[in-house]
PDB file of C-alpha atoms in Angstrom:
ATOM      1  CA  MET A   1     -50.707  49.221 -53.473  1.00  0.00           C
ATOM      2  CA  LEU A   2     -48.669  48.609 -50.379  1.00  0.00           C
ATOM      3  CA  SER A   3     -45.634  50.549 -49.571  1.00  0.00           C
ATOM      4  CA  ALA A   4     -42.215  48.952 -49.413  1.00  0.00           C
ATOM      5  CA  GLY A   5     -42.477  48.814 -45.623  1.00  0.00           C
ATOM      6  CA  GLY A   6     -45.962  47.247 -45.852  1.00  0.00           C
ATOM      7  CA  ALA A   7     -44.815  44.652 -48.377  1.00  0.00           C
ATOM      8  CA  THR A   8     -42.014  43.673 -46.062  1.00  0.00           C
ATOM      9  CA  ALA A   9     -44.407  43.205 -43.121  1.00  0.00           C
ATOM     10  CA  ALA A  10     -46.782  41.140 -45.276  1.00  0.00           C
ATOM     11  CA  GLU A  11     -43.992  38.945 -46.520  1.00  0.00           C
ATOM     12  CA  THR A  12     -42.919  38.413 -42.949  1.00  0.00           C
ATOM     13  CA  LEU A  13     -46.430  37.338 -41.929  1.00  0.00           C
ATOM     14  CA  ILE A  14     -46.693  34.979 -44.908  1.00  0.00           C
ATOM     15  CA  ARG A  15     -43.353  33.364 -44.066  1.00  0.00           C
ATOM     16  CA  ALA A  16     -44.323  32.956 -40.423  1.00  0.00           C
ATOM     17  CA  SER A  17     -47.722  31.479 -41.315  1.00  0.00           C
ATOM     18  CA  ASP A  18     -46.132  28.930 -43.659  1.00  0.00           C
ATOM     19  CA  ASP A  19     -43.830  27.713 -40.787  1.00  0.00           C
ATOM     20  CA  VAL A  20     -40.748  28.630 -42.723  1.00  0.00           C
ATOM     21  CA  PRO A  21     -37.820  28.844 -40.258  1.00  0.00           C
ATOM     22  CA  VAL A  22     -36.753  32.335 -39.493  1.00  0.00           C
ATOM     23  CA  ASP A  23     -33.007  32.929 -39.342  1.00  0.00           C
ATOM     24  CA  ILE A  24     -31.619  32.932 -35.748  1.00  0.00           C
ATOM     25  CA  PRO A  25     -28.656  35.134 -34.948  1.00  0.00           C
ATOM     26  CA  ARG A  26     -25.375  33.177 -34.701  1.00  0.00           C
ATOM     27  CA  VAL A  27     -24.366  34.163 -31.153  1.00  0.00           C
ATOM     28  CA  PRO A  28     -27.615  33.059 -29.417  1.00  0.00           C
ATOM     29  CA  ALA A  29     -27.595  29.858 -31.466  1.00  0.00           C
ATOM     30  CA  ARG A  30     -24.058  29.032 -30.387  1.00  0.00           C
ATOM     31  CA  GLU A  31     -24.902  29.747 -26.746  1.00  0.00           C
ATOM     32  CA  ALA A  32     -27.952  27.514 -26.938  1.00  0.00           C
ATOM     33  CA  ALA A  33     -25.873  24.686 -28.429  1.00  0.00           C
ATOM     34  CA  GLU A  34     -23.240  25.048 -25.701  1.00  0.00           C
ATOM     35  CA  ARG A  35     -25.886  24.901 -22.991  1.00  0.00           C
ATOM     36  CA  GLU A  36     -27.358  21.791 -24.578  1.00  0.00           C
ATOM     37  CA  LEU A  37     -23.992  20.025 -24.882  1.00  0.00           C
ATOM     38  CA  SER A  38     -23.046  20.922 -21.314  1.00  0.00           C
ATOM     39  CA  GLU A  39     -25.778  18.700 -19.888  1.00  0.00           C
ATOM     40  CA  PRO A  40     -24.401  15.677 -17.932  1.00  0.00           C
ATOM     41  CA  ARG A  41     -25.969  13.075 -20.216  1.00  0.00           C
ATOM     42  CA  TYR A  42     -23.556  14.048 -22.978  1.00  0.00           C
ATOM     43  CA  HIS A  43     -20.498  13.492 -20.755  1.00  0.00           C
ATOM     44  CA  GLU A  44     -21.250  10.242 -18.909  1.00  0.00           C
ATOM     45  CA  ASN A  45     -18.563   8.339 -20.819  1.00  0.00           C
ATOM     46  CA  ASP A  46     -15.953  11.091 -20.961  1.00  0.00           C
ATOM     47  CA  PRO A  47     -12.478  10.149 -19.582  1.00  0.00           C
ATOM     48  CA  ASN A  48     -11.694  11.473 -16.133  1.00  0.00           C
ATOM     49  CA  LEU A  49      -8.859  13.855 -15.318  1.00  0.00           C
ATOM     50  CA  LEU A  50      -6.341  11.068 -14.658  1.00  0.00           C
ATOM     51  CA  GLU A  51      -7.202   9.307 -17.918  1.00  0.00           C
ATOM     52  CA  ARG A  52      -6.813  12.543 -19.866  1.00  0.00           C
ATOM     53  CA  ALA A  53      -3.461  13.211 -18.215  1.00  0.00           C
ATOM     54  CA  LEU A  54      -2.245   9.688 -19.046  1.00  0.00           C
ATOM     55  CA  ASP A  55      -3.433  10.040 -22.626  1.00  0.00           C
ATOM     56  CA  SER A  56      -1.509  13.295 -22.949  1.00  0.00           C
ATOM     57  CA  PHE A  57       1.578  11.696 -21.389  1.00  0.00           C
ATOM     58  CA  TRP A  58       1.532   8.720 -23.770  1.00  0.00           C
ATOM     59  CA  ASP A  59       0.987  11.033 -26.728  1.00  0.00           C
ATOM     60  CA  TRP A  60       4.069  12.926 -25.619  1.00  0.00           C
ATOM     61  CA  VAL A  61       6.037   9.673 -25.233  1.00  0.00           C
ATOM     62  CA  GLY A  62       4.928   8.607 -28.719  1.00  0.00           C
ATOM     63  CA  ASP A  63       6.138  11.878 -30.160  1.00  0.00           C
ATOM     64  CA  LEU A  64       9.512  11.384 -28.471  1.00  0.00           C
ATOM     65  CA  PHE A  65       9.858   7.875 -29.904  1.00  0.00           C
ATOM     66  CA  GLU A  66       8.980   9.156 -33.356  1.00  0.00           C
ATOM     67  CA  GLY A  67      11.680  11.770 -32.972  1.00  0.00           C
ATOM     68  CA  ALA A  68      14.129   9.113 -31.778  1.00  0.00           C
ATOM     69  CA  GLY A  69      13.367   7.018 -34.852  1.00  0.00           C
ATOM     70  CA  SER A  70      14.515   9.839 -37.074  1.00  0.00           C
ATOM     71  CA  GLY A  71      18.029   9.547 -35.589  1.00  0.00           C
ATOM     72  CA  GLY A  72      18.361  13.242 -34.856  1.00  0.00           C
ATOM     73  CA  PHE A  73      19.827  14.792 -31.751  1.00  0.00           C
ATOM     74  CA  GLY A  74      16.362  15.681 -30.558  1.00  0.00           C
ATOM     75  CA  GLY A  75      15.328  12.022 -30.735  1.00  0.00           C
ATOM     76  CA  THR A  76      18.268  10.892 -28.620  1.00  0.00           C
ATOM     77  CA  ALA A  77      17.562  13.597 -26.090  1.00  0.00           C
ATOM     78  CA  GLY A  78      13.953  12.458 -25.997  1.00  0.00           C
ATOM     79  CA  LEU A  79      14.971   8.910 -25.072  1.00  0.00           C
ATOM     80  CA  VAL A  80      17.153  10.271 -22.298  1.00  0.00           C
ATOM     81  CA  VAL A  81      14.194  12.271 -21.000  1.00  0.00           C
ATOM     82  CA  ILE A  82      11.995   9.156 -21.014  1.00  0.00           C
ATOM     83  CA  VAL A  83      14.566   7.182 -19.036  1.00  0.00           C
ATOM     84  CA  LEU A  84      14.867   9.981 -16.492  1.00  0.00           C
ATOM     85  CA  VAL A  85      11.079  10.219 -16.153  1.00  0.00           C
ATOM     86  CA  VAL A  86      10.774   6.452 -15.578  1.00  0.00           C
ATOM     87  CA  ILE A  87      13.537   6.556 -12.954  1.00  0.00           C
ATOM     88  CA  ALA A  88      11.849   9.499 -11.224  1.00  0.00           C
ATOM     89  CA  LEU A  89       8.485   7.703 -11.179  1.00  0.00           C
ATOM     90  CA  ALA A  90      10.072   4.531  -9.803  1.00  0.00           C
ATOM     91  CA  ALA A  91      11.876   6.517  -7.101  1.00  0.00           C
ATOM     92  CA  ALA A  92       8.642   8.299  -6.156  1.00  0.00           C
ATOM     93  CA  LEU A  93       6.766   4.989  -5.848  1.00  0.00           C
ATOM     94  CA  TRP A  94       9.588   3.462  -3.817  1.00  0.00           C
ATOM     95  CA  TRP A  95       9.601   6.455  -1.453  1.00  0.00           C
ATOM     96  CA  ARG A  96       5.801   6.447  -1.138  1.00  0.00           C
ATOM     97  CA  LEU A  97       5.248   2.704  -0.725  1.00  0.00           C
ATOM     98  CA  GLY A  98       8.540   1.681   0.858  1.00  0.00           C
ATOM     99  CA  THR A  99      10.362  -1.582   0.307  1.00  0.00           C
ATOM    100  CA  PRO A 100       8.047  -4.217  -1.198  1.00  0.00           C
ATOM    101  CA  GLN A 101       7.043  -6.700   1.446  1.00  0.00           C
ATOM    102  CA  ARG A 102       6.043 -10.294   0.984  1.00  0.00           C
ATOM    103  CA  ILE A 103       2.386 -10.743   1.908  1.00  0.00           C
ATOM    104  CA  SER A 104       1.622 -13.742   4.078  1.00  0.00           C
ATOM    105  CA  SER A 105      -1.316 -16.035   3.467  1.00  0.00           C
ATOM    106  CA  THR A 106      -2.940 -14.779   6.657  1.00  0.00           C
ATOM    107  CA  ALA A 107      -2.836 -11.044   7.259  1.00  0.00           C
ATOM    108  CA  ASP A 108      -0.356 -10.152  10.040  1.00  0.00           C
ATOM    109  CA  SER A 109       0.196 -13.819  10.848  1.00  0.00           C
ATOM    110  CA  LEU A 110       3.351 -14.480  12.876  1.00  0.00           C
ATOM    111  CA  PHE A 111       4.173 -17.812  11.233  1.00  0.00           C
ATOM    112  CA  GLU A 112       4.234 -17.999   7.446  1.00  0.00           C
ATOM    113  CA  ALA A 113       5.590 -21.489   6.803  1.00  0.00           C
ATOM    114  CA  GLY A 114       4.640 -24.855   8.253  1.00  0.00           C
ATOM    115  CA  PRO A 115       5.196 -25.823  11.890  1.00  0.00           C
ATOM    116  CA  ARG A 116       8.813 -25.585  13.041  1.00  0.00           C
ATOM    117  CA  SER A 117      10.345 -25.990  16.469  1.00  0.00           C
ATOM    118  CA  ALA A 118      11.803 -23.177  18.518  1.00  0.00           C
ATOM    119  CA  GLY A 119      15.245 -24.659  17.966  1.00  0.00           C
ATOM    120  CA  GLU A 120      14.767 -24.562  14.195  1.00  0.00           C
ATOM    121  CA  HIS A 121      13.700 -20.910  14.328  1.00  0.00           C
ATOM    122  CA  ARG A 122      16.719 -20.073  16.502  1.00  0.00           C
ATOM    123  CA  SER A 123      19.049 -21.835  14.091  1.00  0.00           C
ATOM    124  CA  ALA A 124      17.552 -19.938  11.142  1.00  0.00           C
ATOM    125  CA  ALA A 125      17.870 -16.668  13.059  1.00  0.00           C
ATOM    126  CA  GLU A 126      21.552 -17.283  13.770  1.00  0.00           C
ATOM    127  CA  ASP A 127      22.195 -18.146  10.120  1.00  0.00           C
ATOM    128  CA  HIS A 128      20.596 -14.882   9.004  1.00  0.00           C
ATOM    129  CA  ALA A 129      22.506 -12.916  11.626  1.00  0.00           C
ATOM    130  CA  GLY A 130      25.784 -14.505  10.529  1.00  0.00           C
ATOM    131  CA  ASP A 131      25.145 -13.242   6.995  1.00  0.00           C
ATOM    132  CA  GLY A 132      24.070  -9.777   8.172  1.00  0.00           C
ATOM    133  CA  ARG A 133      20.414 -10.276   7.193  1.00  0.00           C
ATOM    134  CA  TRP A 134      19.109  -8.542  10.296  1.00  0.00           C
ATOM    135  CA  ASN A 135      15.473  -8.245   9.186  1.00  0.00           C
ATOM    136  CA  GLN A 136      15.129 -11.997   8.713  1.00  0.00           C
ATOM    137  CA  ALA A 137      17.144 -12.642  11.880  1.00  0.00           C
ATOM    138  CA  VAL A 138      14.766 -10.547  13.988  1.00  0.00           C
ATOM    139  CA  GLN A 139      11.721 -12.193  12.434  1.00  0.00           C
ATOM    140  CA  GLU A 140      13.001 -15.715  13.076  1.00  0.00           C
ATOM    141  CA  ARG A 141      14.042 -14.861  16.643  1.00  0.00           C
ATOM    142  CA  MET A 142      10.566 -13.537  17.423  1.00  0.00           C
ATOM    143  CA  ARG A 143       9.077 -16.728  16.035  1.00  0.00           C
ATOM    144  CA  ALA A 144      11.494 -18.735  18.167  1.00  0.00           C
ATOM    145  CA  ILE A 145      10.326 -16.865  21.281  1.00  0.00           C
ATOM    146  CA  VAL A 146       6.658 -17.544  20.604  1.00  0.00           C
ATOM    147  CA  ARG A 147       7.209 -21.156  19.593  1.00  0.00           C
ATOM    148  CA  SER A 148       9.255 -21.742  22.757  1.00  0.00           C
ATOM    149  CA  LEU A 149       6.411 -20.390  24.889  1.00  0.00           C
ATOM    150  CA  GLU A 150       4.021 -22.728  23.085  1.00  0.00           C
ATOM    151  CA  GLU A 151       6.324 -25.681  23.691  1.00  0.00           C
ATOM    152  CA  ARG A 152       6.375 -24.795  27.407  1.00  0.00           C
ATOM    153  CA  ALA A 153       2.551 -24.624  27.413  1.00  0.00           C
ATOM    154  CA  LEU A 154       2.616 -20.952  28.359  1.00  0.00           C
ATOM    155  CA  LEU A 155       0.829 -20.217  25.090  1.00  0.00           C
ATOM    156  CA  THR A 156      -1.741 -22.376  23.375  1.00  0.00           C
ATOM    157  CA  PRO A 157      -0.760 -22.997  19.737  1.00  0.00           C
ATOM    158  CA  ARG A 158      -3.187 -21.095  17.520  1.00  0.00           C
ATOM    159  CA  PRO A 159      -2.962 -20.610  13.729  1.00  0.00           C
ATOM    160  CA  GLY A 160      -3.068 -17.020  12.539  1.00  0.00           C
ATOM    161  CA  ARG A 161      -1.860 -15.521  15.817  1.00  0.00           C
ATOM    162  CA  THR A 162      -0.142 -12.155  15.408  1.00  0.00           C
ATOM    163  CA  ALA A 163       2.994 -11.016  17.199  1.00  0.00           C
ATOM    164  CA  ASP A 164       0.981  -8.487  19.223  1.00  0.00           C
ATOM    165  CA  GLU A 165      -1.508 -11.125  20.332  1.00  0.00           C
ATOM    166  CA  ALA A 166       1.277 -13.515  21.332  1.00  0.00           C
ATOM    167  CA  ALA A 167       3.038 -10.791  23.322  1.00  0.00           C
ATOM    168  CA  ALA A 168      -0.152  -9.798  25.135  1.00  0.00           C
ATOM    169  CA  GLU A 169      -1.001 -13.402  26.050  1.00  0.00           C
ATOM    170  CA  ALA A 170       2.550 -14.226  27.119  1.00  0.00           C
ATOM    171  CA  GLY A 171       2.745 -11.041  29.162  1.00  0.00           C
ATOM    172  CA  ARG A 172      -0.035 -12.313  31.435  1.00  0.00           C
ATOM    173  CA  ALA A 173       1.955 -15.433  32.273  1.00  0.00           C
ATOM    174  CA  LEU A 174       5.280 -13.563  32.431  1.00  0.00           C
ATOM    175  CA  PRO A 175       4.361 -10.091  33.704  1.00  0.00           C
ATOM    176  CA  VAL A 176       7.959  -9.172  34.506  1.00  0.00           C
ATOM    177  CA  HIS A 177       8.751  -9.404  30.792  1.00  0.00           C
ATOM    178  CA  ALA A 178       5.472  -7.986  29.467  1.00  0.00           C
ATOM    179  CA  ASP A 179       6.988  -4.678  28.335  1.00  0.00           C
ATOM    180  CA  GLU A 180       9.896  -6.418  26.611  1.00  0.00           C
ATOM    181  CA  LEU A 181       7.500  -8.776  24.834  1.00  0.00           C
ATOM    182  CA  ARG A 182       5.407  -5.876  23.562  1.00  0.00           C
ATOM    183  CA  ALA A 183       8.540  -4.093  22.327  1.00  0.00           C
ATOM    184  CA  ALA A 184       9.678  -7.253  20.535  1.00  0.00           C
ATOM    185  CA  ALA A 185       6.284  -7.624  18.848  1.00  0.00           C
ATOM    186  CA  ARG A 186       6.348  -3.980  17.789  1.00  0.00           C
ATOM    187  CA  ALA A 187       9.838  -4.430  16.286  1.00  0.00           C
ATOM    188  CA  PHE A 188       8.631  -7.512  14.401  1.00  0.00           C
ATOM    189  CA  ASP A 189       5.627  -5.625  12.982  1.00  0.00           C
ATOM    190  CA  ASP A 190       7.683  -2.570  12.029  1.00  0.00           C
ATOM    191  CA  ILE A 191      10.141  -4.724  10.110  1.00  0.00           C
ATOM    192  CA  THR A 192       7.664  -7.152   8.560  1.00  0.00           C
ATOM    193  CA  TYR A 193       4.836  -4.769   7.640  1.00  0.00           C
ATOM    194  CA  GLY A 194       6.163  -1.239   8.156  1.00  0.00           C
ATOM    195  CA  GLY A 195       9.204  -1.307   5.892  1.00  0.00           C
ATOM    196  CA  ARG A 196      11.641  -0.613   8.746  1.00  0.00           C
ATOM    197  CA  THR A 197      15.196  -1.985   8.696  1.00  0.00           C
ATOM    198  CA  ALA A 198      16.688  -3.945  11.576  1.00  0.00           C
ATOM    199  CA  ASP A 199      20.303  -3.889  12.713  1.00  0.00           C
ATOM    200  CA  ARG A 200      22.607  -5.941  14.919  1.00  0.00           C
ATOM    201  CA  ARG A 201      21.391  -4.213  18.081  1.00  0.00           C
ATOM    202  CA  SER A 202      17.752  -4.976  17.252  1.00  0.00           C
ATOM    203  CA  TYR A 203      18.565  -8.637  16.844  1.00  0.00           C
ATOM    204  CA  GLU A 204      20.676  -8.859  19.992  1.00  0.00           C
ATOM    205  CA  ARG A 205      17.809  -7.436  22.071  1.00  0.00           C
ATOM    206  CA  LEU A 206      15.502 -10.213  20.895  1.00  0.00           C
ATOM    207  CA  ARG A 207      18.185 -12.843  21.361  1.00  0.00           C
ATOM    208  CA  ASP A 208      18.780 -11.707  24.951  1.00  0.00           C
ATOM    209  CA  LEU A 209      15.024 -11.681  25.603  1.00  0.00           C
ATOM    210  CA  ASP A 210      14.746 -15.219  24.240  1.00  0.00           C
ATOM    211  CA  LEU A 211      17.464 -16.422  26.616  1.00  0.00           C
ATOM    212  CA  GLU A 212      15.857 -14.643  29.582  1.00  0.00           C
ATOM    213  CA  LEU A 213      12.452 -16.150  28.852  1.00  0.00           C
ATOM    214  CA  GLU A 214      13.998 -19.618  28.741  1.00  0.00           C
ATOM    215  CA  ARG A 215      14.963 -19.177  32.413  1.00  0.00           C
ATOM    216  CA  ALA A 216      11.850 -17.265  33.492  1.00  0.00           C
ATOM    217  CA  LYS A 217       9.220 -18.934  35.638  1.00  0.00           C
ATOM    218  CA  PRO A 218       5.581 -18.191  34.849  1.00  0.00           C
ATOM    219  CA  GLN A 219       3.277 -16.532  37.332  1.00  0.00           C
ATOM    220  CA  LEU A 220       0.288 -18.807  37.741  1.00  0.00           C
ATOM    221  CA  THR A 221      -3.145 -17.303  38.247  1.00  0.00           C
ATOM    222  CA  ASP A 222      -5.250 -18.106  41.289  1.00  0.00           C
ATOM    223  CA  ALA A 223      -7.524 -20.264  39.172  1.00  0.00           C
ATOM    224  CA  VAL A 224      -4.624 -22.344  37.892  1.00  0.00           C
ATOM    225  CA  GLN A 225      -3.068 -22.645  41.367  1.00  0.00           C
ATOM    226  CA  GLY A 226      -6.391 -23.703  42.858  1.00  0.00           C
ATOM    227  CA  GLY A 227      -6.903 -26.323  40.159  1.00  0.00           C
ATOM    228  CA  ALA A 228      -3.432 -27.717  40.745  1.00  0.00           C
ATOM    229  CA  GLN A 229      -4.075 -28.315  44.487  1.00  0.00           C
TER     230      GLN A 229
END
């Protein structure tokens, strides 16, 4: 007859031979499950950090609205908090992105609308200046300058030309005014695409440049002078 210890060993062998699962301690089992679930294939469709943050934010907003529906003081305070949060987010976006700018059909194109004469651009610029709309006044005056140079055949009309390109090309024909043309193009770009704000002085500089260019005589290249002889 086997002893109690021997019976226990035999029973253990019988259970193992019959493939009956042997109890696994809880701690190792939990660790094994955590290692298994930590593998990437189980988390391919998990929301990212931003999505989780937004979900938490909207849950919080929902809780505030539920509190507001109850009519209690806490609900009213919650609505006030929501309004303040929205205002803060709007202010942060405005500060980060600047004043919204209208995007032209061609990126950085100087002319947005159909063909207009230099005189028409000047008239529009003066109208804007008279109403204190200095951004639009500067833009129209720069367009008047470039269109005037095209009308005088100092620039070849070309769709999609940028202010910088026009200034560089015009500067070769009018080298005395090359620096002023580049500065005018830079002011146009800063206002149109950089969110800067123009003022009366900015506009008057472009207006004076426009008048000077009207009286300026181009410097012909040797090739042009030779062809004219």
